[in-house]
CSV table of C-alpha atoms in Angstrom, one decimal:
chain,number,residue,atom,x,y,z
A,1,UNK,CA,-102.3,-148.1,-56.5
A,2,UNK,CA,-105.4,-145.8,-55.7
A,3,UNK,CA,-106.2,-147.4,-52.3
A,4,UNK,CA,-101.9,-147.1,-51.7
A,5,UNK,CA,-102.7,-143.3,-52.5
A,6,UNK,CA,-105.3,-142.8,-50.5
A,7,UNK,CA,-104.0,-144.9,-47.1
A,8,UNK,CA,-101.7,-142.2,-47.4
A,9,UNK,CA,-103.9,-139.3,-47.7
A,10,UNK,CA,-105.4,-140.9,-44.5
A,11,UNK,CA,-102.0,-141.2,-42.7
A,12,UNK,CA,-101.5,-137.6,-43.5
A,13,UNK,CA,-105.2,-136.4,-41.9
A,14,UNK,CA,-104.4,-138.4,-38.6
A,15,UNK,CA,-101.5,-136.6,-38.5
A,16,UNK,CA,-102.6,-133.0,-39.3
A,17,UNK,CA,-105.4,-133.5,-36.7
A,18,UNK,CA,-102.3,-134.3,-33.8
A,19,UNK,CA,-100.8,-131.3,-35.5
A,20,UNK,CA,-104.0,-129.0,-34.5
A,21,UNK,CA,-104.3,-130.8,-31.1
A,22,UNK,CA,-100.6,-130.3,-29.9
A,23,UNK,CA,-101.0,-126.7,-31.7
A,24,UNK,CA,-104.7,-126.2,-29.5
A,25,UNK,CA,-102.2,-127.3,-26.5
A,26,UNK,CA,-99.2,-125.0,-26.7
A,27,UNK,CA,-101.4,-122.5,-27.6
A,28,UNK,CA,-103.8,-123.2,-24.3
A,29,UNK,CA,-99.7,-123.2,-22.4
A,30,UNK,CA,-98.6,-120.5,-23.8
A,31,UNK,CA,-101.7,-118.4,-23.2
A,32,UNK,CA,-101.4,-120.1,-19.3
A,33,UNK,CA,-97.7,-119.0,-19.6
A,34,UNK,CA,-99.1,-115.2,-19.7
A,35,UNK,CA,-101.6,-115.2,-17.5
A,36,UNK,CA,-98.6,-116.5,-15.0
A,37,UNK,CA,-96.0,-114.0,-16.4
A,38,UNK,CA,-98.8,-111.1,-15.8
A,39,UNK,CA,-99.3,-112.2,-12.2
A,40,UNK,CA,-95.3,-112.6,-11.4
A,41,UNK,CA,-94.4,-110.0,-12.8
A,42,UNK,CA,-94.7,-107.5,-10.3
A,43,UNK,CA,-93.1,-110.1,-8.0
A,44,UNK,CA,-90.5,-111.0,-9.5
A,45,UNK,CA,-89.6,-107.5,-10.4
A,46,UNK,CA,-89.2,-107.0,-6.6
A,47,UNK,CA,-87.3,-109.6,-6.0
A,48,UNK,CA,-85.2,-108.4,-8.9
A,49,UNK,CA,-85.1,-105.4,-6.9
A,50,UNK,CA,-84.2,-107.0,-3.5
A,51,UNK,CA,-81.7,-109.1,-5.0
A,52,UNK,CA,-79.8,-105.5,-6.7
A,53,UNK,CA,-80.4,-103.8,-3.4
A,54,UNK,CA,-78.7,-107.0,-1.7
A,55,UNK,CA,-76.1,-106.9,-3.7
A,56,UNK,CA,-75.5,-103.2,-3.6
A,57,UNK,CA,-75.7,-104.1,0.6
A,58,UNK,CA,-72.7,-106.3,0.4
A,59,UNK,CA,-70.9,-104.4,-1.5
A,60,UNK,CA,-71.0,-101.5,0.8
A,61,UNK,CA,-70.9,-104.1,3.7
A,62,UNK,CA,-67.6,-105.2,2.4
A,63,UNK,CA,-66.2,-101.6,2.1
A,64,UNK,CA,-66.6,-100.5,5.0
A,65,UNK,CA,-65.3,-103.4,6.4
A,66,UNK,CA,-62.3,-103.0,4.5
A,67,UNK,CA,-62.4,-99.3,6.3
A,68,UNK,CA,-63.3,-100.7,9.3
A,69,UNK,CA,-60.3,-103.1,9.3
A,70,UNK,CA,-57.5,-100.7,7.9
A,71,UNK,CA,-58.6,-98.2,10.6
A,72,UNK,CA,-58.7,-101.1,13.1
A,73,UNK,CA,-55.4,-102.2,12.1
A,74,UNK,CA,-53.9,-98.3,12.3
A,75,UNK,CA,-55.7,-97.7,16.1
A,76,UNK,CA,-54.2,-101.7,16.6
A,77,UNK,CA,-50.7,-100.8,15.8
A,78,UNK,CA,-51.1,-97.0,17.4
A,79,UNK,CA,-52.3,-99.4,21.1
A,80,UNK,CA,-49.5,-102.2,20.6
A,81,UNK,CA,-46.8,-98.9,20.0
A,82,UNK,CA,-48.5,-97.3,23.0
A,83,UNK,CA,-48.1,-100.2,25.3
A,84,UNK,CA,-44.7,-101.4,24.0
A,85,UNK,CA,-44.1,-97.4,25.1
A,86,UNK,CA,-45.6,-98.2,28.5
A,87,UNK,CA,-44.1,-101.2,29.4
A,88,UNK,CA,-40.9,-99.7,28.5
A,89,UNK,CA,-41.3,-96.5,30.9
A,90,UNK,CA,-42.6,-98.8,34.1
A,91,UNK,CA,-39.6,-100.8,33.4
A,92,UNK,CA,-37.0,-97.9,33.8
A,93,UNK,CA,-39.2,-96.4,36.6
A,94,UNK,CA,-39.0,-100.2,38.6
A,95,UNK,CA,-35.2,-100.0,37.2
A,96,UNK,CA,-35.1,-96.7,39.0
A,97,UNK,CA,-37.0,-97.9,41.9
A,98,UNK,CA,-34.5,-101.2,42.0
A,99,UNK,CA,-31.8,-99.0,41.9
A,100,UNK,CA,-32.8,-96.8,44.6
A,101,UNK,CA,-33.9,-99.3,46.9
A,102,UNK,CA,-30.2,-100.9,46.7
A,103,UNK,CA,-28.4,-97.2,46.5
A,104,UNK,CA,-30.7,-96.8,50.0
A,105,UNK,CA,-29.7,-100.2,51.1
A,106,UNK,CA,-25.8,-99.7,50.7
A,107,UNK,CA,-25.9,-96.3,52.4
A,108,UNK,CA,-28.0,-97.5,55.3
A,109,UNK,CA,-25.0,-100.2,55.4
A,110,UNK,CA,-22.4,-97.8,54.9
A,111,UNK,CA,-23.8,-95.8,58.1
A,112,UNK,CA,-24.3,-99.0,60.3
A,113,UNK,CA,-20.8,-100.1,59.1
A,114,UNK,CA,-19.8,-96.5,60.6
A,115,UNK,CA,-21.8,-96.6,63.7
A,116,UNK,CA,-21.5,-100.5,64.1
A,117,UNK,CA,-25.0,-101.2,64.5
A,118,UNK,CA,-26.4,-104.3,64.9
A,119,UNK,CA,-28.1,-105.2,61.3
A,120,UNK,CA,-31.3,-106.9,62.3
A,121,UNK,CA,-33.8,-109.4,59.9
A,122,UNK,CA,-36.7,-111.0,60.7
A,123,UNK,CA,-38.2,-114.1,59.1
A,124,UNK,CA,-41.7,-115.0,59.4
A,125,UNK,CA,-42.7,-118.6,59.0
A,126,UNK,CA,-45.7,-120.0,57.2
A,127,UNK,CA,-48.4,-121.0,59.1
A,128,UNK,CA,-49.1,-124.8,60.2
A,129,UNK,CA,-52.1,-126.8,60.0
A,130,UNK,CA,-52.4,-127.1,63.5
A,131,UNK,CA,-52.9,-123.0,63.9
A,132,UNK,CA,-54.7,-123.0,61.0
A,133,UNK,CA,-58.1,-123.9,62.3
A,134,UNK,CA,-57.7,-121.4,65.5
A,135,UNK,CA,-56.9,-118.2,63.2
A,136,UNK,CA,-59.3,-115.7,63.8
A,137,UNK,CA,-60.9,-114.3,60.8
A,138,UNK,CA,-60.4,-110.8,59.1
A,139,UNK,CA,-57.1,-108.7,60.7
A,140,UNK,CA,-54.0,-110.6,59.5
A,141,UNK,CA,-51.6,-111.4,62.2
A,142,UNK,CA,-48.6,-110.4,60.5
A,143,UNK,CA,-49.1,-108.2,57.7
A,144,UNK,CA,-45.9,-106.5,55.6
A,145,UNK,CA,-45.9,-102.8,54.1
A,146,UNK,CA,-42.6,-103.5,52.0
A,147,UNK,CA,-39.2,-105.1,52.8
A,148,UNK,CA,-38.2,-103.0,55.8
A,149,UNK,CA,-41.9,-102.9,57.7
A,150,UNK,CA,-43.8,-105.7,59.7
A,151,UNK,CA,-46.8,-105.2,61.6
A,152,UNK,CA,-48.1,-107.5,64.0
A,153,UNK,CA,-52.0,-107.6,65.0
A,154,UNK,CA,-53.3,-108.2,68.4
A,155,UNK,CA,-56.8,-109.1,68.6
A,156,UNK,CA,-56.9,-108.7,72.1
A,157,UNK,CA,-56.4,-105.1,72.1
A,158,UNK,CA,-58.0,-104.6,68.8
A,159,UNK,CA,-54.2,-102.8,67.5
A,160,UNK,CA,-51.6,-103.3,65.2
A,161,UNK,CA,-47.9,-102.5,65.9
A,162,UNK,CA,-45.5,-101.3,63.3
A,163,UNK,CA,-41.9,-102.0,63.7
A,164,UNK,CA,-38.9,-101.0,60.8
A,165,UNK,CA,-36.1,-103.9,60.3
A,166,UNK,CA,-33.0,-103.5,58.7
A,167,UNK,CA,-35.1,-106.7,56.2
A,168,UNK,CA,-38.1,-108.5,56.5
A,169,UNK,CA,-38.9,-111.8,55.1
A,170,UNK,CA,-42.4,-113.1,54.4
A,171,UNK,CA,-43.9,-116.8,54.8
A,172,UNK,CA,-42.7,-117.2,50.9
A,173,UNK,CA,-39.2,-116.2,51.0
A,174,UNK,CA,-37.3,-118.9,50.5
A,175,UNK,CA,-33.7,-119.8,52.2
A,176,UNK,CA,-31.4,-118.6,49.3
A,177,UNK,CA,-33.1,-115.3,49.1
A,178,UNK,CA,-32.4,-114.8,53.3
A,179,UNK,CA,-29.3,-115.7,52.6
A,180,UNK,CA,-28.3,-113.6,49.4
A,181,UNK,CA,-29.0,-110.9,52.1
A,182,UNK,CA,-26.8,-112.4,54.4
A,183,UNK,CA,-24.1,-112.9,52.1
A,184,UNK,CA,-21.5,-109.6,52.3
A,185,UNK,CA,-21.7,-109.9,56.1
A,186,UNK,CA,-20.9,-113.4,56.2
A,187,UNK,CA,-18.0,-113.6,53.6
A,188,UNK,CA,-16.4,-110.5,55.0
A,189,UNK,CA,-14.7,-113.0,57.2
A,190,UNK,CA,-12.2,-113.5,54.3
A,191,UNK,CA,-11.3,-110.1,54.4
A,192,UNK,CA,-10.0,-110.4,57.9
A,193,UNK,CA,-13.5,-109.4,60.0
A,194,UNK,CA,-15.3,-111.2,63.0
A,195,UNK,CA,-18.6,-111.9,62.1
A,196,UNK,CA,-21.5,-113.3,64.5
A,197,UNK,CA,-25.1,-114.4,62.8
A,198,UNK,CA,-27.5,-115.6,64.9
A,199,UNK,CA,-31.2,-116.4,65.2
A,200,UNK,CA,-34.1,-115.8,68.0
A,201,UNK,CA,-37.4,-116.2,68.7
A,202,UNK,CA,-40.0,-118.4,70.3
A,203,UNK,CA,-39.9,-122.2,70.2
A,204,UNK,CA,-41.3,-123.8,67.1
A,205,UNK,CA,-40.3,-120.0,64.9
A,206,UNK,CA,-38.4,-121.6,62.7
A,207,UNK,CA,-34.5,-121.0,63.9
A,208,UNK,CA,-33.1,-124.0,62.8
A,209,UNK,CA,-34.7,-124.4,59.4
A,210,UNK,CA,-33.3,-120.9,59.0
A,211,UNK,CA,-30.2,-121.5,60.4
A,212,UNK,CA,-29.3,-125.6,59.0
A,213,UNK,CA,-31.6,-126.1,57.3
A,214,UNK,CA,-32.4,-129.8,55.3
A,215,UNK,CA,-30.0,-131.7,52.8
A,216,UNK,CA,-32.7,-130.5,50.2
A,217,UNK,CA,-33.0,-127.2,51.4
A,218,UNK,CA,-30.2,-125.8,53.4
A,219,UNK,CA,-29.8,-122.8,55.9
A,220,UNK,CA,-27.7,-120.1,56.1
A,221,UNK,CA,-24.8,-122.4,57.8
A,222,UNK,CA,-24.3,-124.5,54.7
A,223,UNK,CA,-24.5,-121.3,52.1
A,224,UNK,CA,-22.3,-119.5,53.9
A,225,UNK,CA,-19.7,-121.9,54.3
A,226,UNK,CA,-20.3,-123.3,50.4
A,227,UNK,CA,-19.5,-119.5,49.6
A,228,UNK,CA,-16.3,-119.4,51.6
A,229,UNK,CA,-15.4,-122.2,49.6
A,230,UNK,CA,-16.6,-120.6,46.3
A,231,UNK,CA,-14.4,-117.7,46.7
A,232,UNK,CA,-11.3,-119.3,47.8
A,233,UNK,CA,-11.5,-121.6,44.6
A,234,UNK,CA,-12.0,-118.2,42.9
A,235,UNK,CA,-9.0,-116.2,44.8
A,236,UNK,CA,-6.6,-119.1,44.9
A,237,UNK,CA,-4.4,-117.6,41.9
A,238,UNK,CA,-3.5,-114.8,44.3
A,239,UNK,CA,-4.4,-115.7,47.6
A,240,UNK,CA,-3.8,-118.8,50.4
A,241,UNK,CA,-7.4,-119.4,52.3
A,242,UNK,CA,-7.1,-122.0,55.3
A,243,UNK,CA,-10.9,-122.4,56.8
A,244,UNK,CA,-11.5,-124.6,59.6
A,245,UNK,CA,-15.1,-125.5,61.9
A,246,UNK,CA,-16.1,-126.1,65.4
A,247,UNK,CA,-19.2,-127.0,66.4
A,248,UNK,CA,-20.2,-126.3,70.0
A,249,UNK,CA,-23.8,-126.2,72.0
A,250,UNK,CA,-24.5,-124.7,75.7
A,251,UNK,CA,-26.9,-127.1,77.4
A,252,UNK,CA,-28.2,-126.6,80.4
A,253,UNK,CA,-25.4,-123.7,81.2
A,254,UNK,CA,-23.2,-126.4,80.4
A,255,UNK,CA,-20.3,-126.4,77.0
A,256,UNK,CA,-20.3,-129.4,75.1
A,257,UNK,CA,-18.3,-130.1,71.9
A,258,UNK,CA,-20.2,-131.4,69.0
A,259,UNK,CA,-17.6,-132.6,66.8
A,260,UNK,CA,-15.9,-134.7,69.6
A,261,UNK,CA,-18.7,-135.6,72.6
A,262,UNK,CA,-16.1,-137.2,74.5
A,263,UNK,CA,-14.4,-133.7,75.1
A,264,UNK,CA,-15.7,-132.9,78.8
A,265,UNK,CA,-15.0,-130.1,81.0
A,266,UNK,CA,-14.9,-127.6,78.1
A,267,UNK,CA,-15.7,-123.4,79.6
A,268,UNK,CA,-15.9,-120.3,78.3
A,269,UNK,CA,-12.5,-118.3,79.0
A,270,UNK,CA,-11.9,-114.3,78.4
A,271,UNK,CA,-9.1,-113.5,76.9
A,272,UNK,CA,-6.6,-110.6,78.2
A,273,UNK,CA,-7.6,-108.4,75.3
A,274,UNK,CA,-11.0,-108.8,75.5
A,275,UNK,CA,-12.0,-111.7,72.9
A,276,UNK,CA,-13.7,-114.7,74.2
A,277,UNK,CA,-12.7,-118.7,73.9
A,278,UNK,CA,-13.0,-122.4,74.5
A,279,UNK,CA,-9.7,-124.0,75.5
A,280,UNK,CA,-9.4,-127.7,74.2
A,281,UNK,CA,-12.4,-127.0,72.1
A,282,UNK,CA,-11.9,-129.5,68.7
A,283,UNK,CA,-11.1,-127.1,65.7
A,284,UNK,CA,-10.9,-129.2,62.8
A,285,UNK,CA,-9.4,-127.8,59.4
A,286,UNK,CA,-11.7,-128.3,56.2
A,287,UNK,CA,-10.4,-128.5,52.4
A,288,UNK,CA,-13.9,-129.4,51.1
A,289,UNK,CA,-17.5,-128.6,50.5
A,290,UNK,CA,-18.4,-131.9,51.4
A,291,UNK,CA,-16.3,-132.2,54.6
A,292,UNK,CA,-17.9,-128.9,55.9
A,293,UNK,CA,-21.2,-130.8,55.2
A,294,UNK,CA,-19.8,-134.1,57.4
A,295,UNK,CA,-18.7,-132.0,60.4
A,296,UNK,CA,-22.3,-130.3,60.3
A,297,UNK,CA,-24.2,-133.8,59.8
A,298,UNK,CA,-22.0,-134.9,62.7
A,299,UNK,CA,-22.7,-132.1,64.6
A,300,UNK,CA,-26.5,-132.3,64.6
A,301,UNK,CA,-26.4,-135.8,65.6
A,302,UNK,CA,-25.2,-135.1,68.7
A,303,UNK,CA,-27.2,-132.0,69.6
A,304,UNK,CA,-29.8,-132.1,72.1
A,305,UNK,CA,-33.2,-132.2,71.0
A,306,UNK,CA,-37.0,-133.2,72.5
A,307,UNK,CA,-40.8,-132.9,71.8
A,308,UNK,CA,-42.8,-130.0,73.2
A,309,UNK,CA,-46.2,-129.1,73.1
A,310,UNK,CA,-45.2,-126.3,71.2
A,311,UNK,CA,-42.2,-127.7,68.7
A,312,UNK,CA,-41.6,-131.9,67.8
A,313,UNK,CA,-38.1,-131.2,67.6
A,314,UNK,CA,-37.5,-128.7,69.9
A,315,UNK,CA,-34.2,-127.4,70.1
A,316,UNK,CA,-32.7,-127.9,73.9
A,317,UNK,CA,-29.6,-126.1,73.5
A,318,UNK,CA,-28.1,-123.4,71.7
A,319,UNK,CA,-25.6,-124.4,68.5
A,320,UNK,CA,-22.6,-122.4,67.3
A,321,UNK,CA,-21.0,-123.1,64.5
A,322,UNK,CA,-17.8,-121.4,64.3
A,323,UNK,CA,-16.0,-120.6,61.2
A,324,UNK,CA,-12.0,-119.7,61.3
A,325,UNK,CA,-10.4,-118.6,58.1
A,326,UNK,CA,-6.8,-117.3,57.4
A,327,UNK,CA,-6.6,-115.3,54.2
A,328,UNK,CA,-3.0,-114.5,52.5
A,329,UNK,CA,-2.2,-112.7,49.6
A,330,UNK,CA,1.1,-113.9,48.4
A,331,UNK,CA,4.0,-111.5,49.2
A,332,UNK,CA,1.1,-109.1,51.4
A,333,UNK,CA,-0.7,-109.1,54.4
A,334,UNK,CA,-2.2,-112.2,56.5
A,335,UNK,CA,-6.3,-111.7,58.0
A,336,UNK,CA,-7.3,-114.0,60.1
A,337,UNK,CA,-10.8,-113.7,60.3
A,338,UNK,CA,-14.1,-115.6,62.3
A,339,UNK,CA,-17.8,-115.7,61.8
A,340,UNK,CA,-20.1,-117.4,64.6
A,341,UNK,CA,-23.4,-118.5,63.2
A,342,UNK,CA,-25.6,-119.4,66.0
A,343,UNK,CA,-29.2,-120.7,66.2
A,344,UNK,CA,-30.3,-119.8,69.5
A,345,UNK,CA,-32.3,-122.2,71.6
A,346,UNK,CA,-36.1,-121.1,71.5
A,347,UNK,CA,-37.9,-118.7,74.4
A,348,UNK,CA,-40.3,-120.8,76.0
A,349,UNK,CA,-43.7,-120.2,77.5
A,350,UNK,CA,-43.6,-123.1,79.9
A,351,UNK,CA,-47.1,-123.1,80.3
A,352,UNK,CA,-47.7,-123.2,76.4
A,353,UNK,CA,-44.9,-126.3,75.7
A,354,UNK,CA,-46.1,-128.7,78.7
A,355,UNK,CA,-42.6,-129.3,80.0
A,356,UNK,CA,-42.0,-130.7,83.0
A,357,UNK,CA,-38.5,-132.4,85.2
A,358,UNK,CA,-35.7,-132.4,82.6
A,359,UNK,CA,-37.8,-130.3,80.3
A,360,UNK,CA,-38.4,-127.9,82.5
A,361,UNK,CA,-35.1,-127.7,84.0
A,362,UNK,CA,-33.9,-127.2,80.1
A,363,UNK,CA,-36.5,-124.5,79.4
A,364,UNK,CA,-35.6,-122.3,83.0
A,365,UNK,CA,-31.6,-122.5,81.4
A,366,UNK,CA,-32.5,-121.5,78.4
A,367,UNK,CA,-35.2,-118.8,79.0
A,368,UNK,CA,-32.5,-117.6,82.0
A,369,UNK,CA,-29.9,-116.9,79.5
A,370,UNK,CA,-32.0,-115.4,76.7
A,371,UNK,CA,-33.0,-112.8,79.6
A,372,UNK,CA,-28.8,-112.7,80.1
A,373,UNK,CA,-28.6,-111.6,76.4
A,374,UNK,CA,-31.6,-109.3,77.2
A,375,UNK,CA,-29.2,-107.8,79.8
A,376,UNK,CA,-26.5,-107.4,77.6
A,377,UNK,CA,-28.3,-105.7,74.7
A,378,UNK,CA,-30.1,-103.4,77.2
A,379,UNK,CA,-26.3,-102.2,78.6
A,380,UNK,CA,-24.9,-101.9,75.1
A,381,UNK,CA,-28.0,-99.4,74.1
A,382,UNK,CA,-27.6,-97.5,77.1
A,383,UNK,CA,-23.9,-97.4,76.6
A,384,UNK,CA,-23.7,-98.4,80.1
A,385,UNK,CA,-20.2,-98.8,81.4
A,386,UNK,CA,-20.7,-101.8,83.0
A,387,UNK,CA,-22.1,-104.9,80.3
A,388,UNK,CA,-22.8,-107.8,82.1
A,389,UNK,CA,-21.4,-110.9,80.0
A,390,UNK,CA,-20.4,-113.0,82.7
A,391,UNK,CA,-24.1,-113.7,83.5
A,392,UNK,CA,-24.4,-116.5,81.4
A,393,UNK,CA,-21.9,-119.0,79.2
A,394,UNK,CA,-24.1,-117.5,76.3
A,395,UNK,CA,-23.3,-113.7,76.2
A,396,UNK,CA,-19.9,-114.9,77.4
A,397,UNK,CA,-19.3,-116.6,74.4
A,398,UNK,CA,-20.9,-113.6,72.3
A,399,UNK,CA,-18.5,-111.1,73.8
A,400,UNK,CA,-16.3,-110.4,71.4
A,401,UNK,CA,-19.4,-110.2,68.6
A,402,UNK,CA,-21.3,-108.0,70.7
A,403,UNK,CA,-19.0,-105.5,72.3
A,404,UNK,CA,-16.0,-106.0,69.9
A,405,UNK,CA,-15.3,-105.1,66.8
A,406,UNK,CA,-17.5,-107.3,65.0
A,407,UNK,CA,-20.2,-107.3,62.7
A,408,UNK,CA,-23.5,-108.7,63.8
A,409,UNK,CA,-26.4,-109.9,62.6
A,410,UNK,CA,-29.8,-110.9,64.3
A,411,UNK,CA,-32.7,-112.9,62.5
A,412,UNK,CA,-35.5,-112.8,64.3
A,413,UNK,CA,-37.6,-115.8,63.7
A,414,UNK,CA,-41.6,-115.3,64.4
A,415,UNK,CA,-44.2,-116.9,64.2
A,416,UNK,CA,-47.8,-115.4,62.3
A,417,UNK,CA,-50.4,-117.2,64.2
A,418,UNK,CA,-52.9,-115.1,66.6
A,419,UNK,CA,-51.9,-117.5,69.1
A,420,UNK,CA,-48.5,-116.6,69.3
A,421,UNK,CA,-49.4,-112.9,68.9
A,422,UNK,CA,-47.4,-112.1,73.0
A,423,UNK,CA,-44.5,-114.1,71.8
A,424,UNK,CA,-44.1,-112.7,68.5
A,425,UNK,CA,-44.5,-109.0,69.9
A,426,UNK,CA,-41.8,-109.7,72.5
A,427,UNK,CA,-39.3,-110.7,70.3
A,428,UNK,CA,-39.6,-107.9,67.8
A,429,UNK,CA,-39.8,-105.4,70.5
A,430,UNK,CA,-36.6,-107.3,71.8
A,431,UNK,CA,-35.1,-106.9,68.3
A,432,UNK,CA,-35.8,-102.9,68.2
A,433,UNK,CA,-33.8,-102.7,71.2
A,434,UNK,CA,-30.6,-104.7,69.5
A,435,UNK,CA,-30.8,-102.8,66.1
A,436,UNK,CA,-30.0,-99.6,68.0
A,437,UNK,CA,-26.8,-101.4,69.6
A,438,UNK,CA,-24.2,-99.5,68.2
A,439,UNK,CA,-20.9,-102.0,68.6
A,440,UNK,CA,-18.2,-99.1,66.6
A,441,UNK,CA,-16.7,-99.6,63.5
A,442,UNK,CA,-15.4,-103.5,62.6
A,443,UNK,CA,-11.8,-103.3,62.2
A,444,UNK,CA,-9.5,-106.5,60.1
A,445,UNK,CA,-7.3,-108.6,62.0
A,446,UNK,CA,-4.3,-108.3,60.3
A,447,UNK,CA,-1.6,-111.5,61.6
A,448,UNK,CA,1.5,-109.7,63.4
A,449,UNK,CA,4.4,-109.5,61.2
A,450,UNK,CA,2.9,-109.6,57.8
A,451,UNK,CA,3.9,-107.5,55.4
């Protein structure tokens, strides 16, 4: 029992000696622990510091972007109100504008209706890839100051030429636009008026695209006759509309029937009161969009065409479709009423196309009655009292458009390459002369005997 007693009192003094050890220890940590504390003190004091003065950063940070935000937000809403304010105030001044471009537009009609004049256009195509190349650099060619003004550049003198149209086209417009302008002259046939539209310029200036047209993308022909077809479907609770087509071409001084080439030894005859004719001429009467479209496609078939230097598909001849149309209001008056839309063979530069033989027998015609027309405009401006009409089968055929009572348009069809530069100013200059034609007021056809 006293060696059990005093294993214990053994145990116990191996144990108080581990007691004083890990006591020595904590107390050699804990005095470590101070001497650590001493020298971090100061730094974690200013980190304690930095960390207060960071947070006392973002705090403020986030005030004043609060600030900056609402005020943001007020100067935001104060620009958006402004611009809304703009954009509404340069739409009513281009309403305005709008307004008094078409309020100048219908009283510069209203005085050519008056005085008669001839309303002139011109159209300007795009360039091709073949002119392309040759374009001298810097002046534009053709250049446009708004919808009325074209002037043409010619290097060779260093000048540009200004010239006013009654419209001018660009190398964008596209056909329906030319023809939206066309439009209240053209369907003013209904209403019992003679109408003549017609296009010059220069081989290769784009008269026939302006004039026919494609299937995809047709000319004034097609949308004028699709919108005498319109408004008879629209009138036809009121009114009776009969509209019927010929299709004629002078080749070679020479009147040949397109819808019937068989039918020879067609001329031009003048009528005792002063209207113009083709005797035996096939007149064929149209119920339908798409039989208009026939006669045409029939029509072009049979028109003379060739390859020039200057144009693959020249046009040899000049075409003109005529349109006749009888209008009736039920229990009222009867108009009878024609339009003539002609595309004009092309002035040729013999030198330029490379014609020769047939070609250049075609060209001489043609060029010998574009100088006939020439004549005829240059007697009308001077009022002359003699017009010479019988000079060719062209101006005789245009008699009744151009010294009647008609009402006549002329879309002048240029071209905007350099090359072309003495063309293009020739048929402009020609066009100034024609837009000071003054024909008289146009006058309906009323049918005898109607109520």
């Amino acid at each position: 029992e006293l060696a059990a007693i005093r294993q214990q009192l053994d145990d116990r003094e191996r144990q108080l000696q581990k007691a004083k050890q890990s006591e020595a220890q904590l107390v050699e940590q804990l005095k470590q622990s101070r001497e650590l504390s001493h020298k971090l003190g100061p730094r974690a004091r200013q980190l304690q510091a930095t960390v207060v003065r960071l947070r006392d950063g973002h705090n403020q940070a986030r005030a004043d972007a609060v600030a900056v935000k609402d005020k943001f937000g007020g100067e935001l809403v104060q620009l958006l109100d402004a611009n809304t304010k703009i954009a509404a105030r340069f739409k009513m001044l281009e309403d305005r504008h709008k307004a008094s471009v078409e309020e100048r537009k219908k009283l510069h009609n209203t005085i050519l209706d008056l005085k008669g004049n001839i309303r002139v256009f011109v159209r300007v195509r795009p360039i091709n890839a073949a002119e392309t190349p040759t374009e001298p650099e810097g002046e534009p060619t053709v250049s446009f100051k708004d919808e009325q003004n074209i002037g043409v550049y010619d290097q060779a003198y260093s000048r540009r030429k200004w010239f006013e149209f009654d419209q001018v086209f660009d190398m964008k417009t596209e056909q329906a636009k030319v023809f939206e302008e066309a439009k209240p002259l053209a369907t003013s046939v209904l209403d019992g008026y003679n109408v003549c539209i017609f296009a010059y310029g220069q081989t290769g200036s784009g008269k026939t695209h302006t004039m026919t047209g494609n299937t995809k993308d047709p000319g004034l022909n097609t949308n004028a006759l699709k919108e005498l077809f319109r408004i008879r479907d629209e009138r036809k609770g009121e009114y009776d509309i009969n509209i019927s087509i010929s299709v004629t071409e002078i080749y070679n001084e020479t009147i040949r029937d397109l819808l019937n080439p068989g039918n020879k030894k067609l001329d031009v005859k003048m009528n005792p009161d002063g209207t113009s004719g083709v005797p035996g001429l096939e007149e064929r009467s149209v119920e339908t969009v798409e039989a208009v479209m026939k006669c045409i496609a029939d029509a072009s078939k049979n028109r003379a065409t060739s390859s020039t230097d200057m144009n693959s598909e020249s046009s040899r001849s000049h075409s003109i479709v005529t349109v006749r149309t009888q209008c009736t209001l039920r229990g009222s008056s009867t108009y009878v009423g024609k339009i003539h839309l002609i595309d004009l063979a092309g002035s040729e530069n013999t030198n330029k196309s490379g014609v020769t033989g047939q070609g250049m027998k075609e060209a001489q015609n043609i060029n010998k009655s574009l100088s006939a027309l020439g004549d005829v405009i240059q007697a009308l401006v001077k009022k002359d009292p003699h017009t010479p009409y019988r000079n060719s089968k062209l101006t005789m055929m245009l008699k009744d458009s151009l010294g009647g009572d008609s009402k006549t348009l002329m879309i002048v069809c240029s071209s905007p390459a350099q090359t072309n530069v003495t063309e293009t100013l020739s048929s402009l200059n020609f066009a100034s002369r024609a837009r000071n034609v003054e024909l008289g007021k146009a006058k309906k056809n009323s049918v005898a005997g109607s109520p």
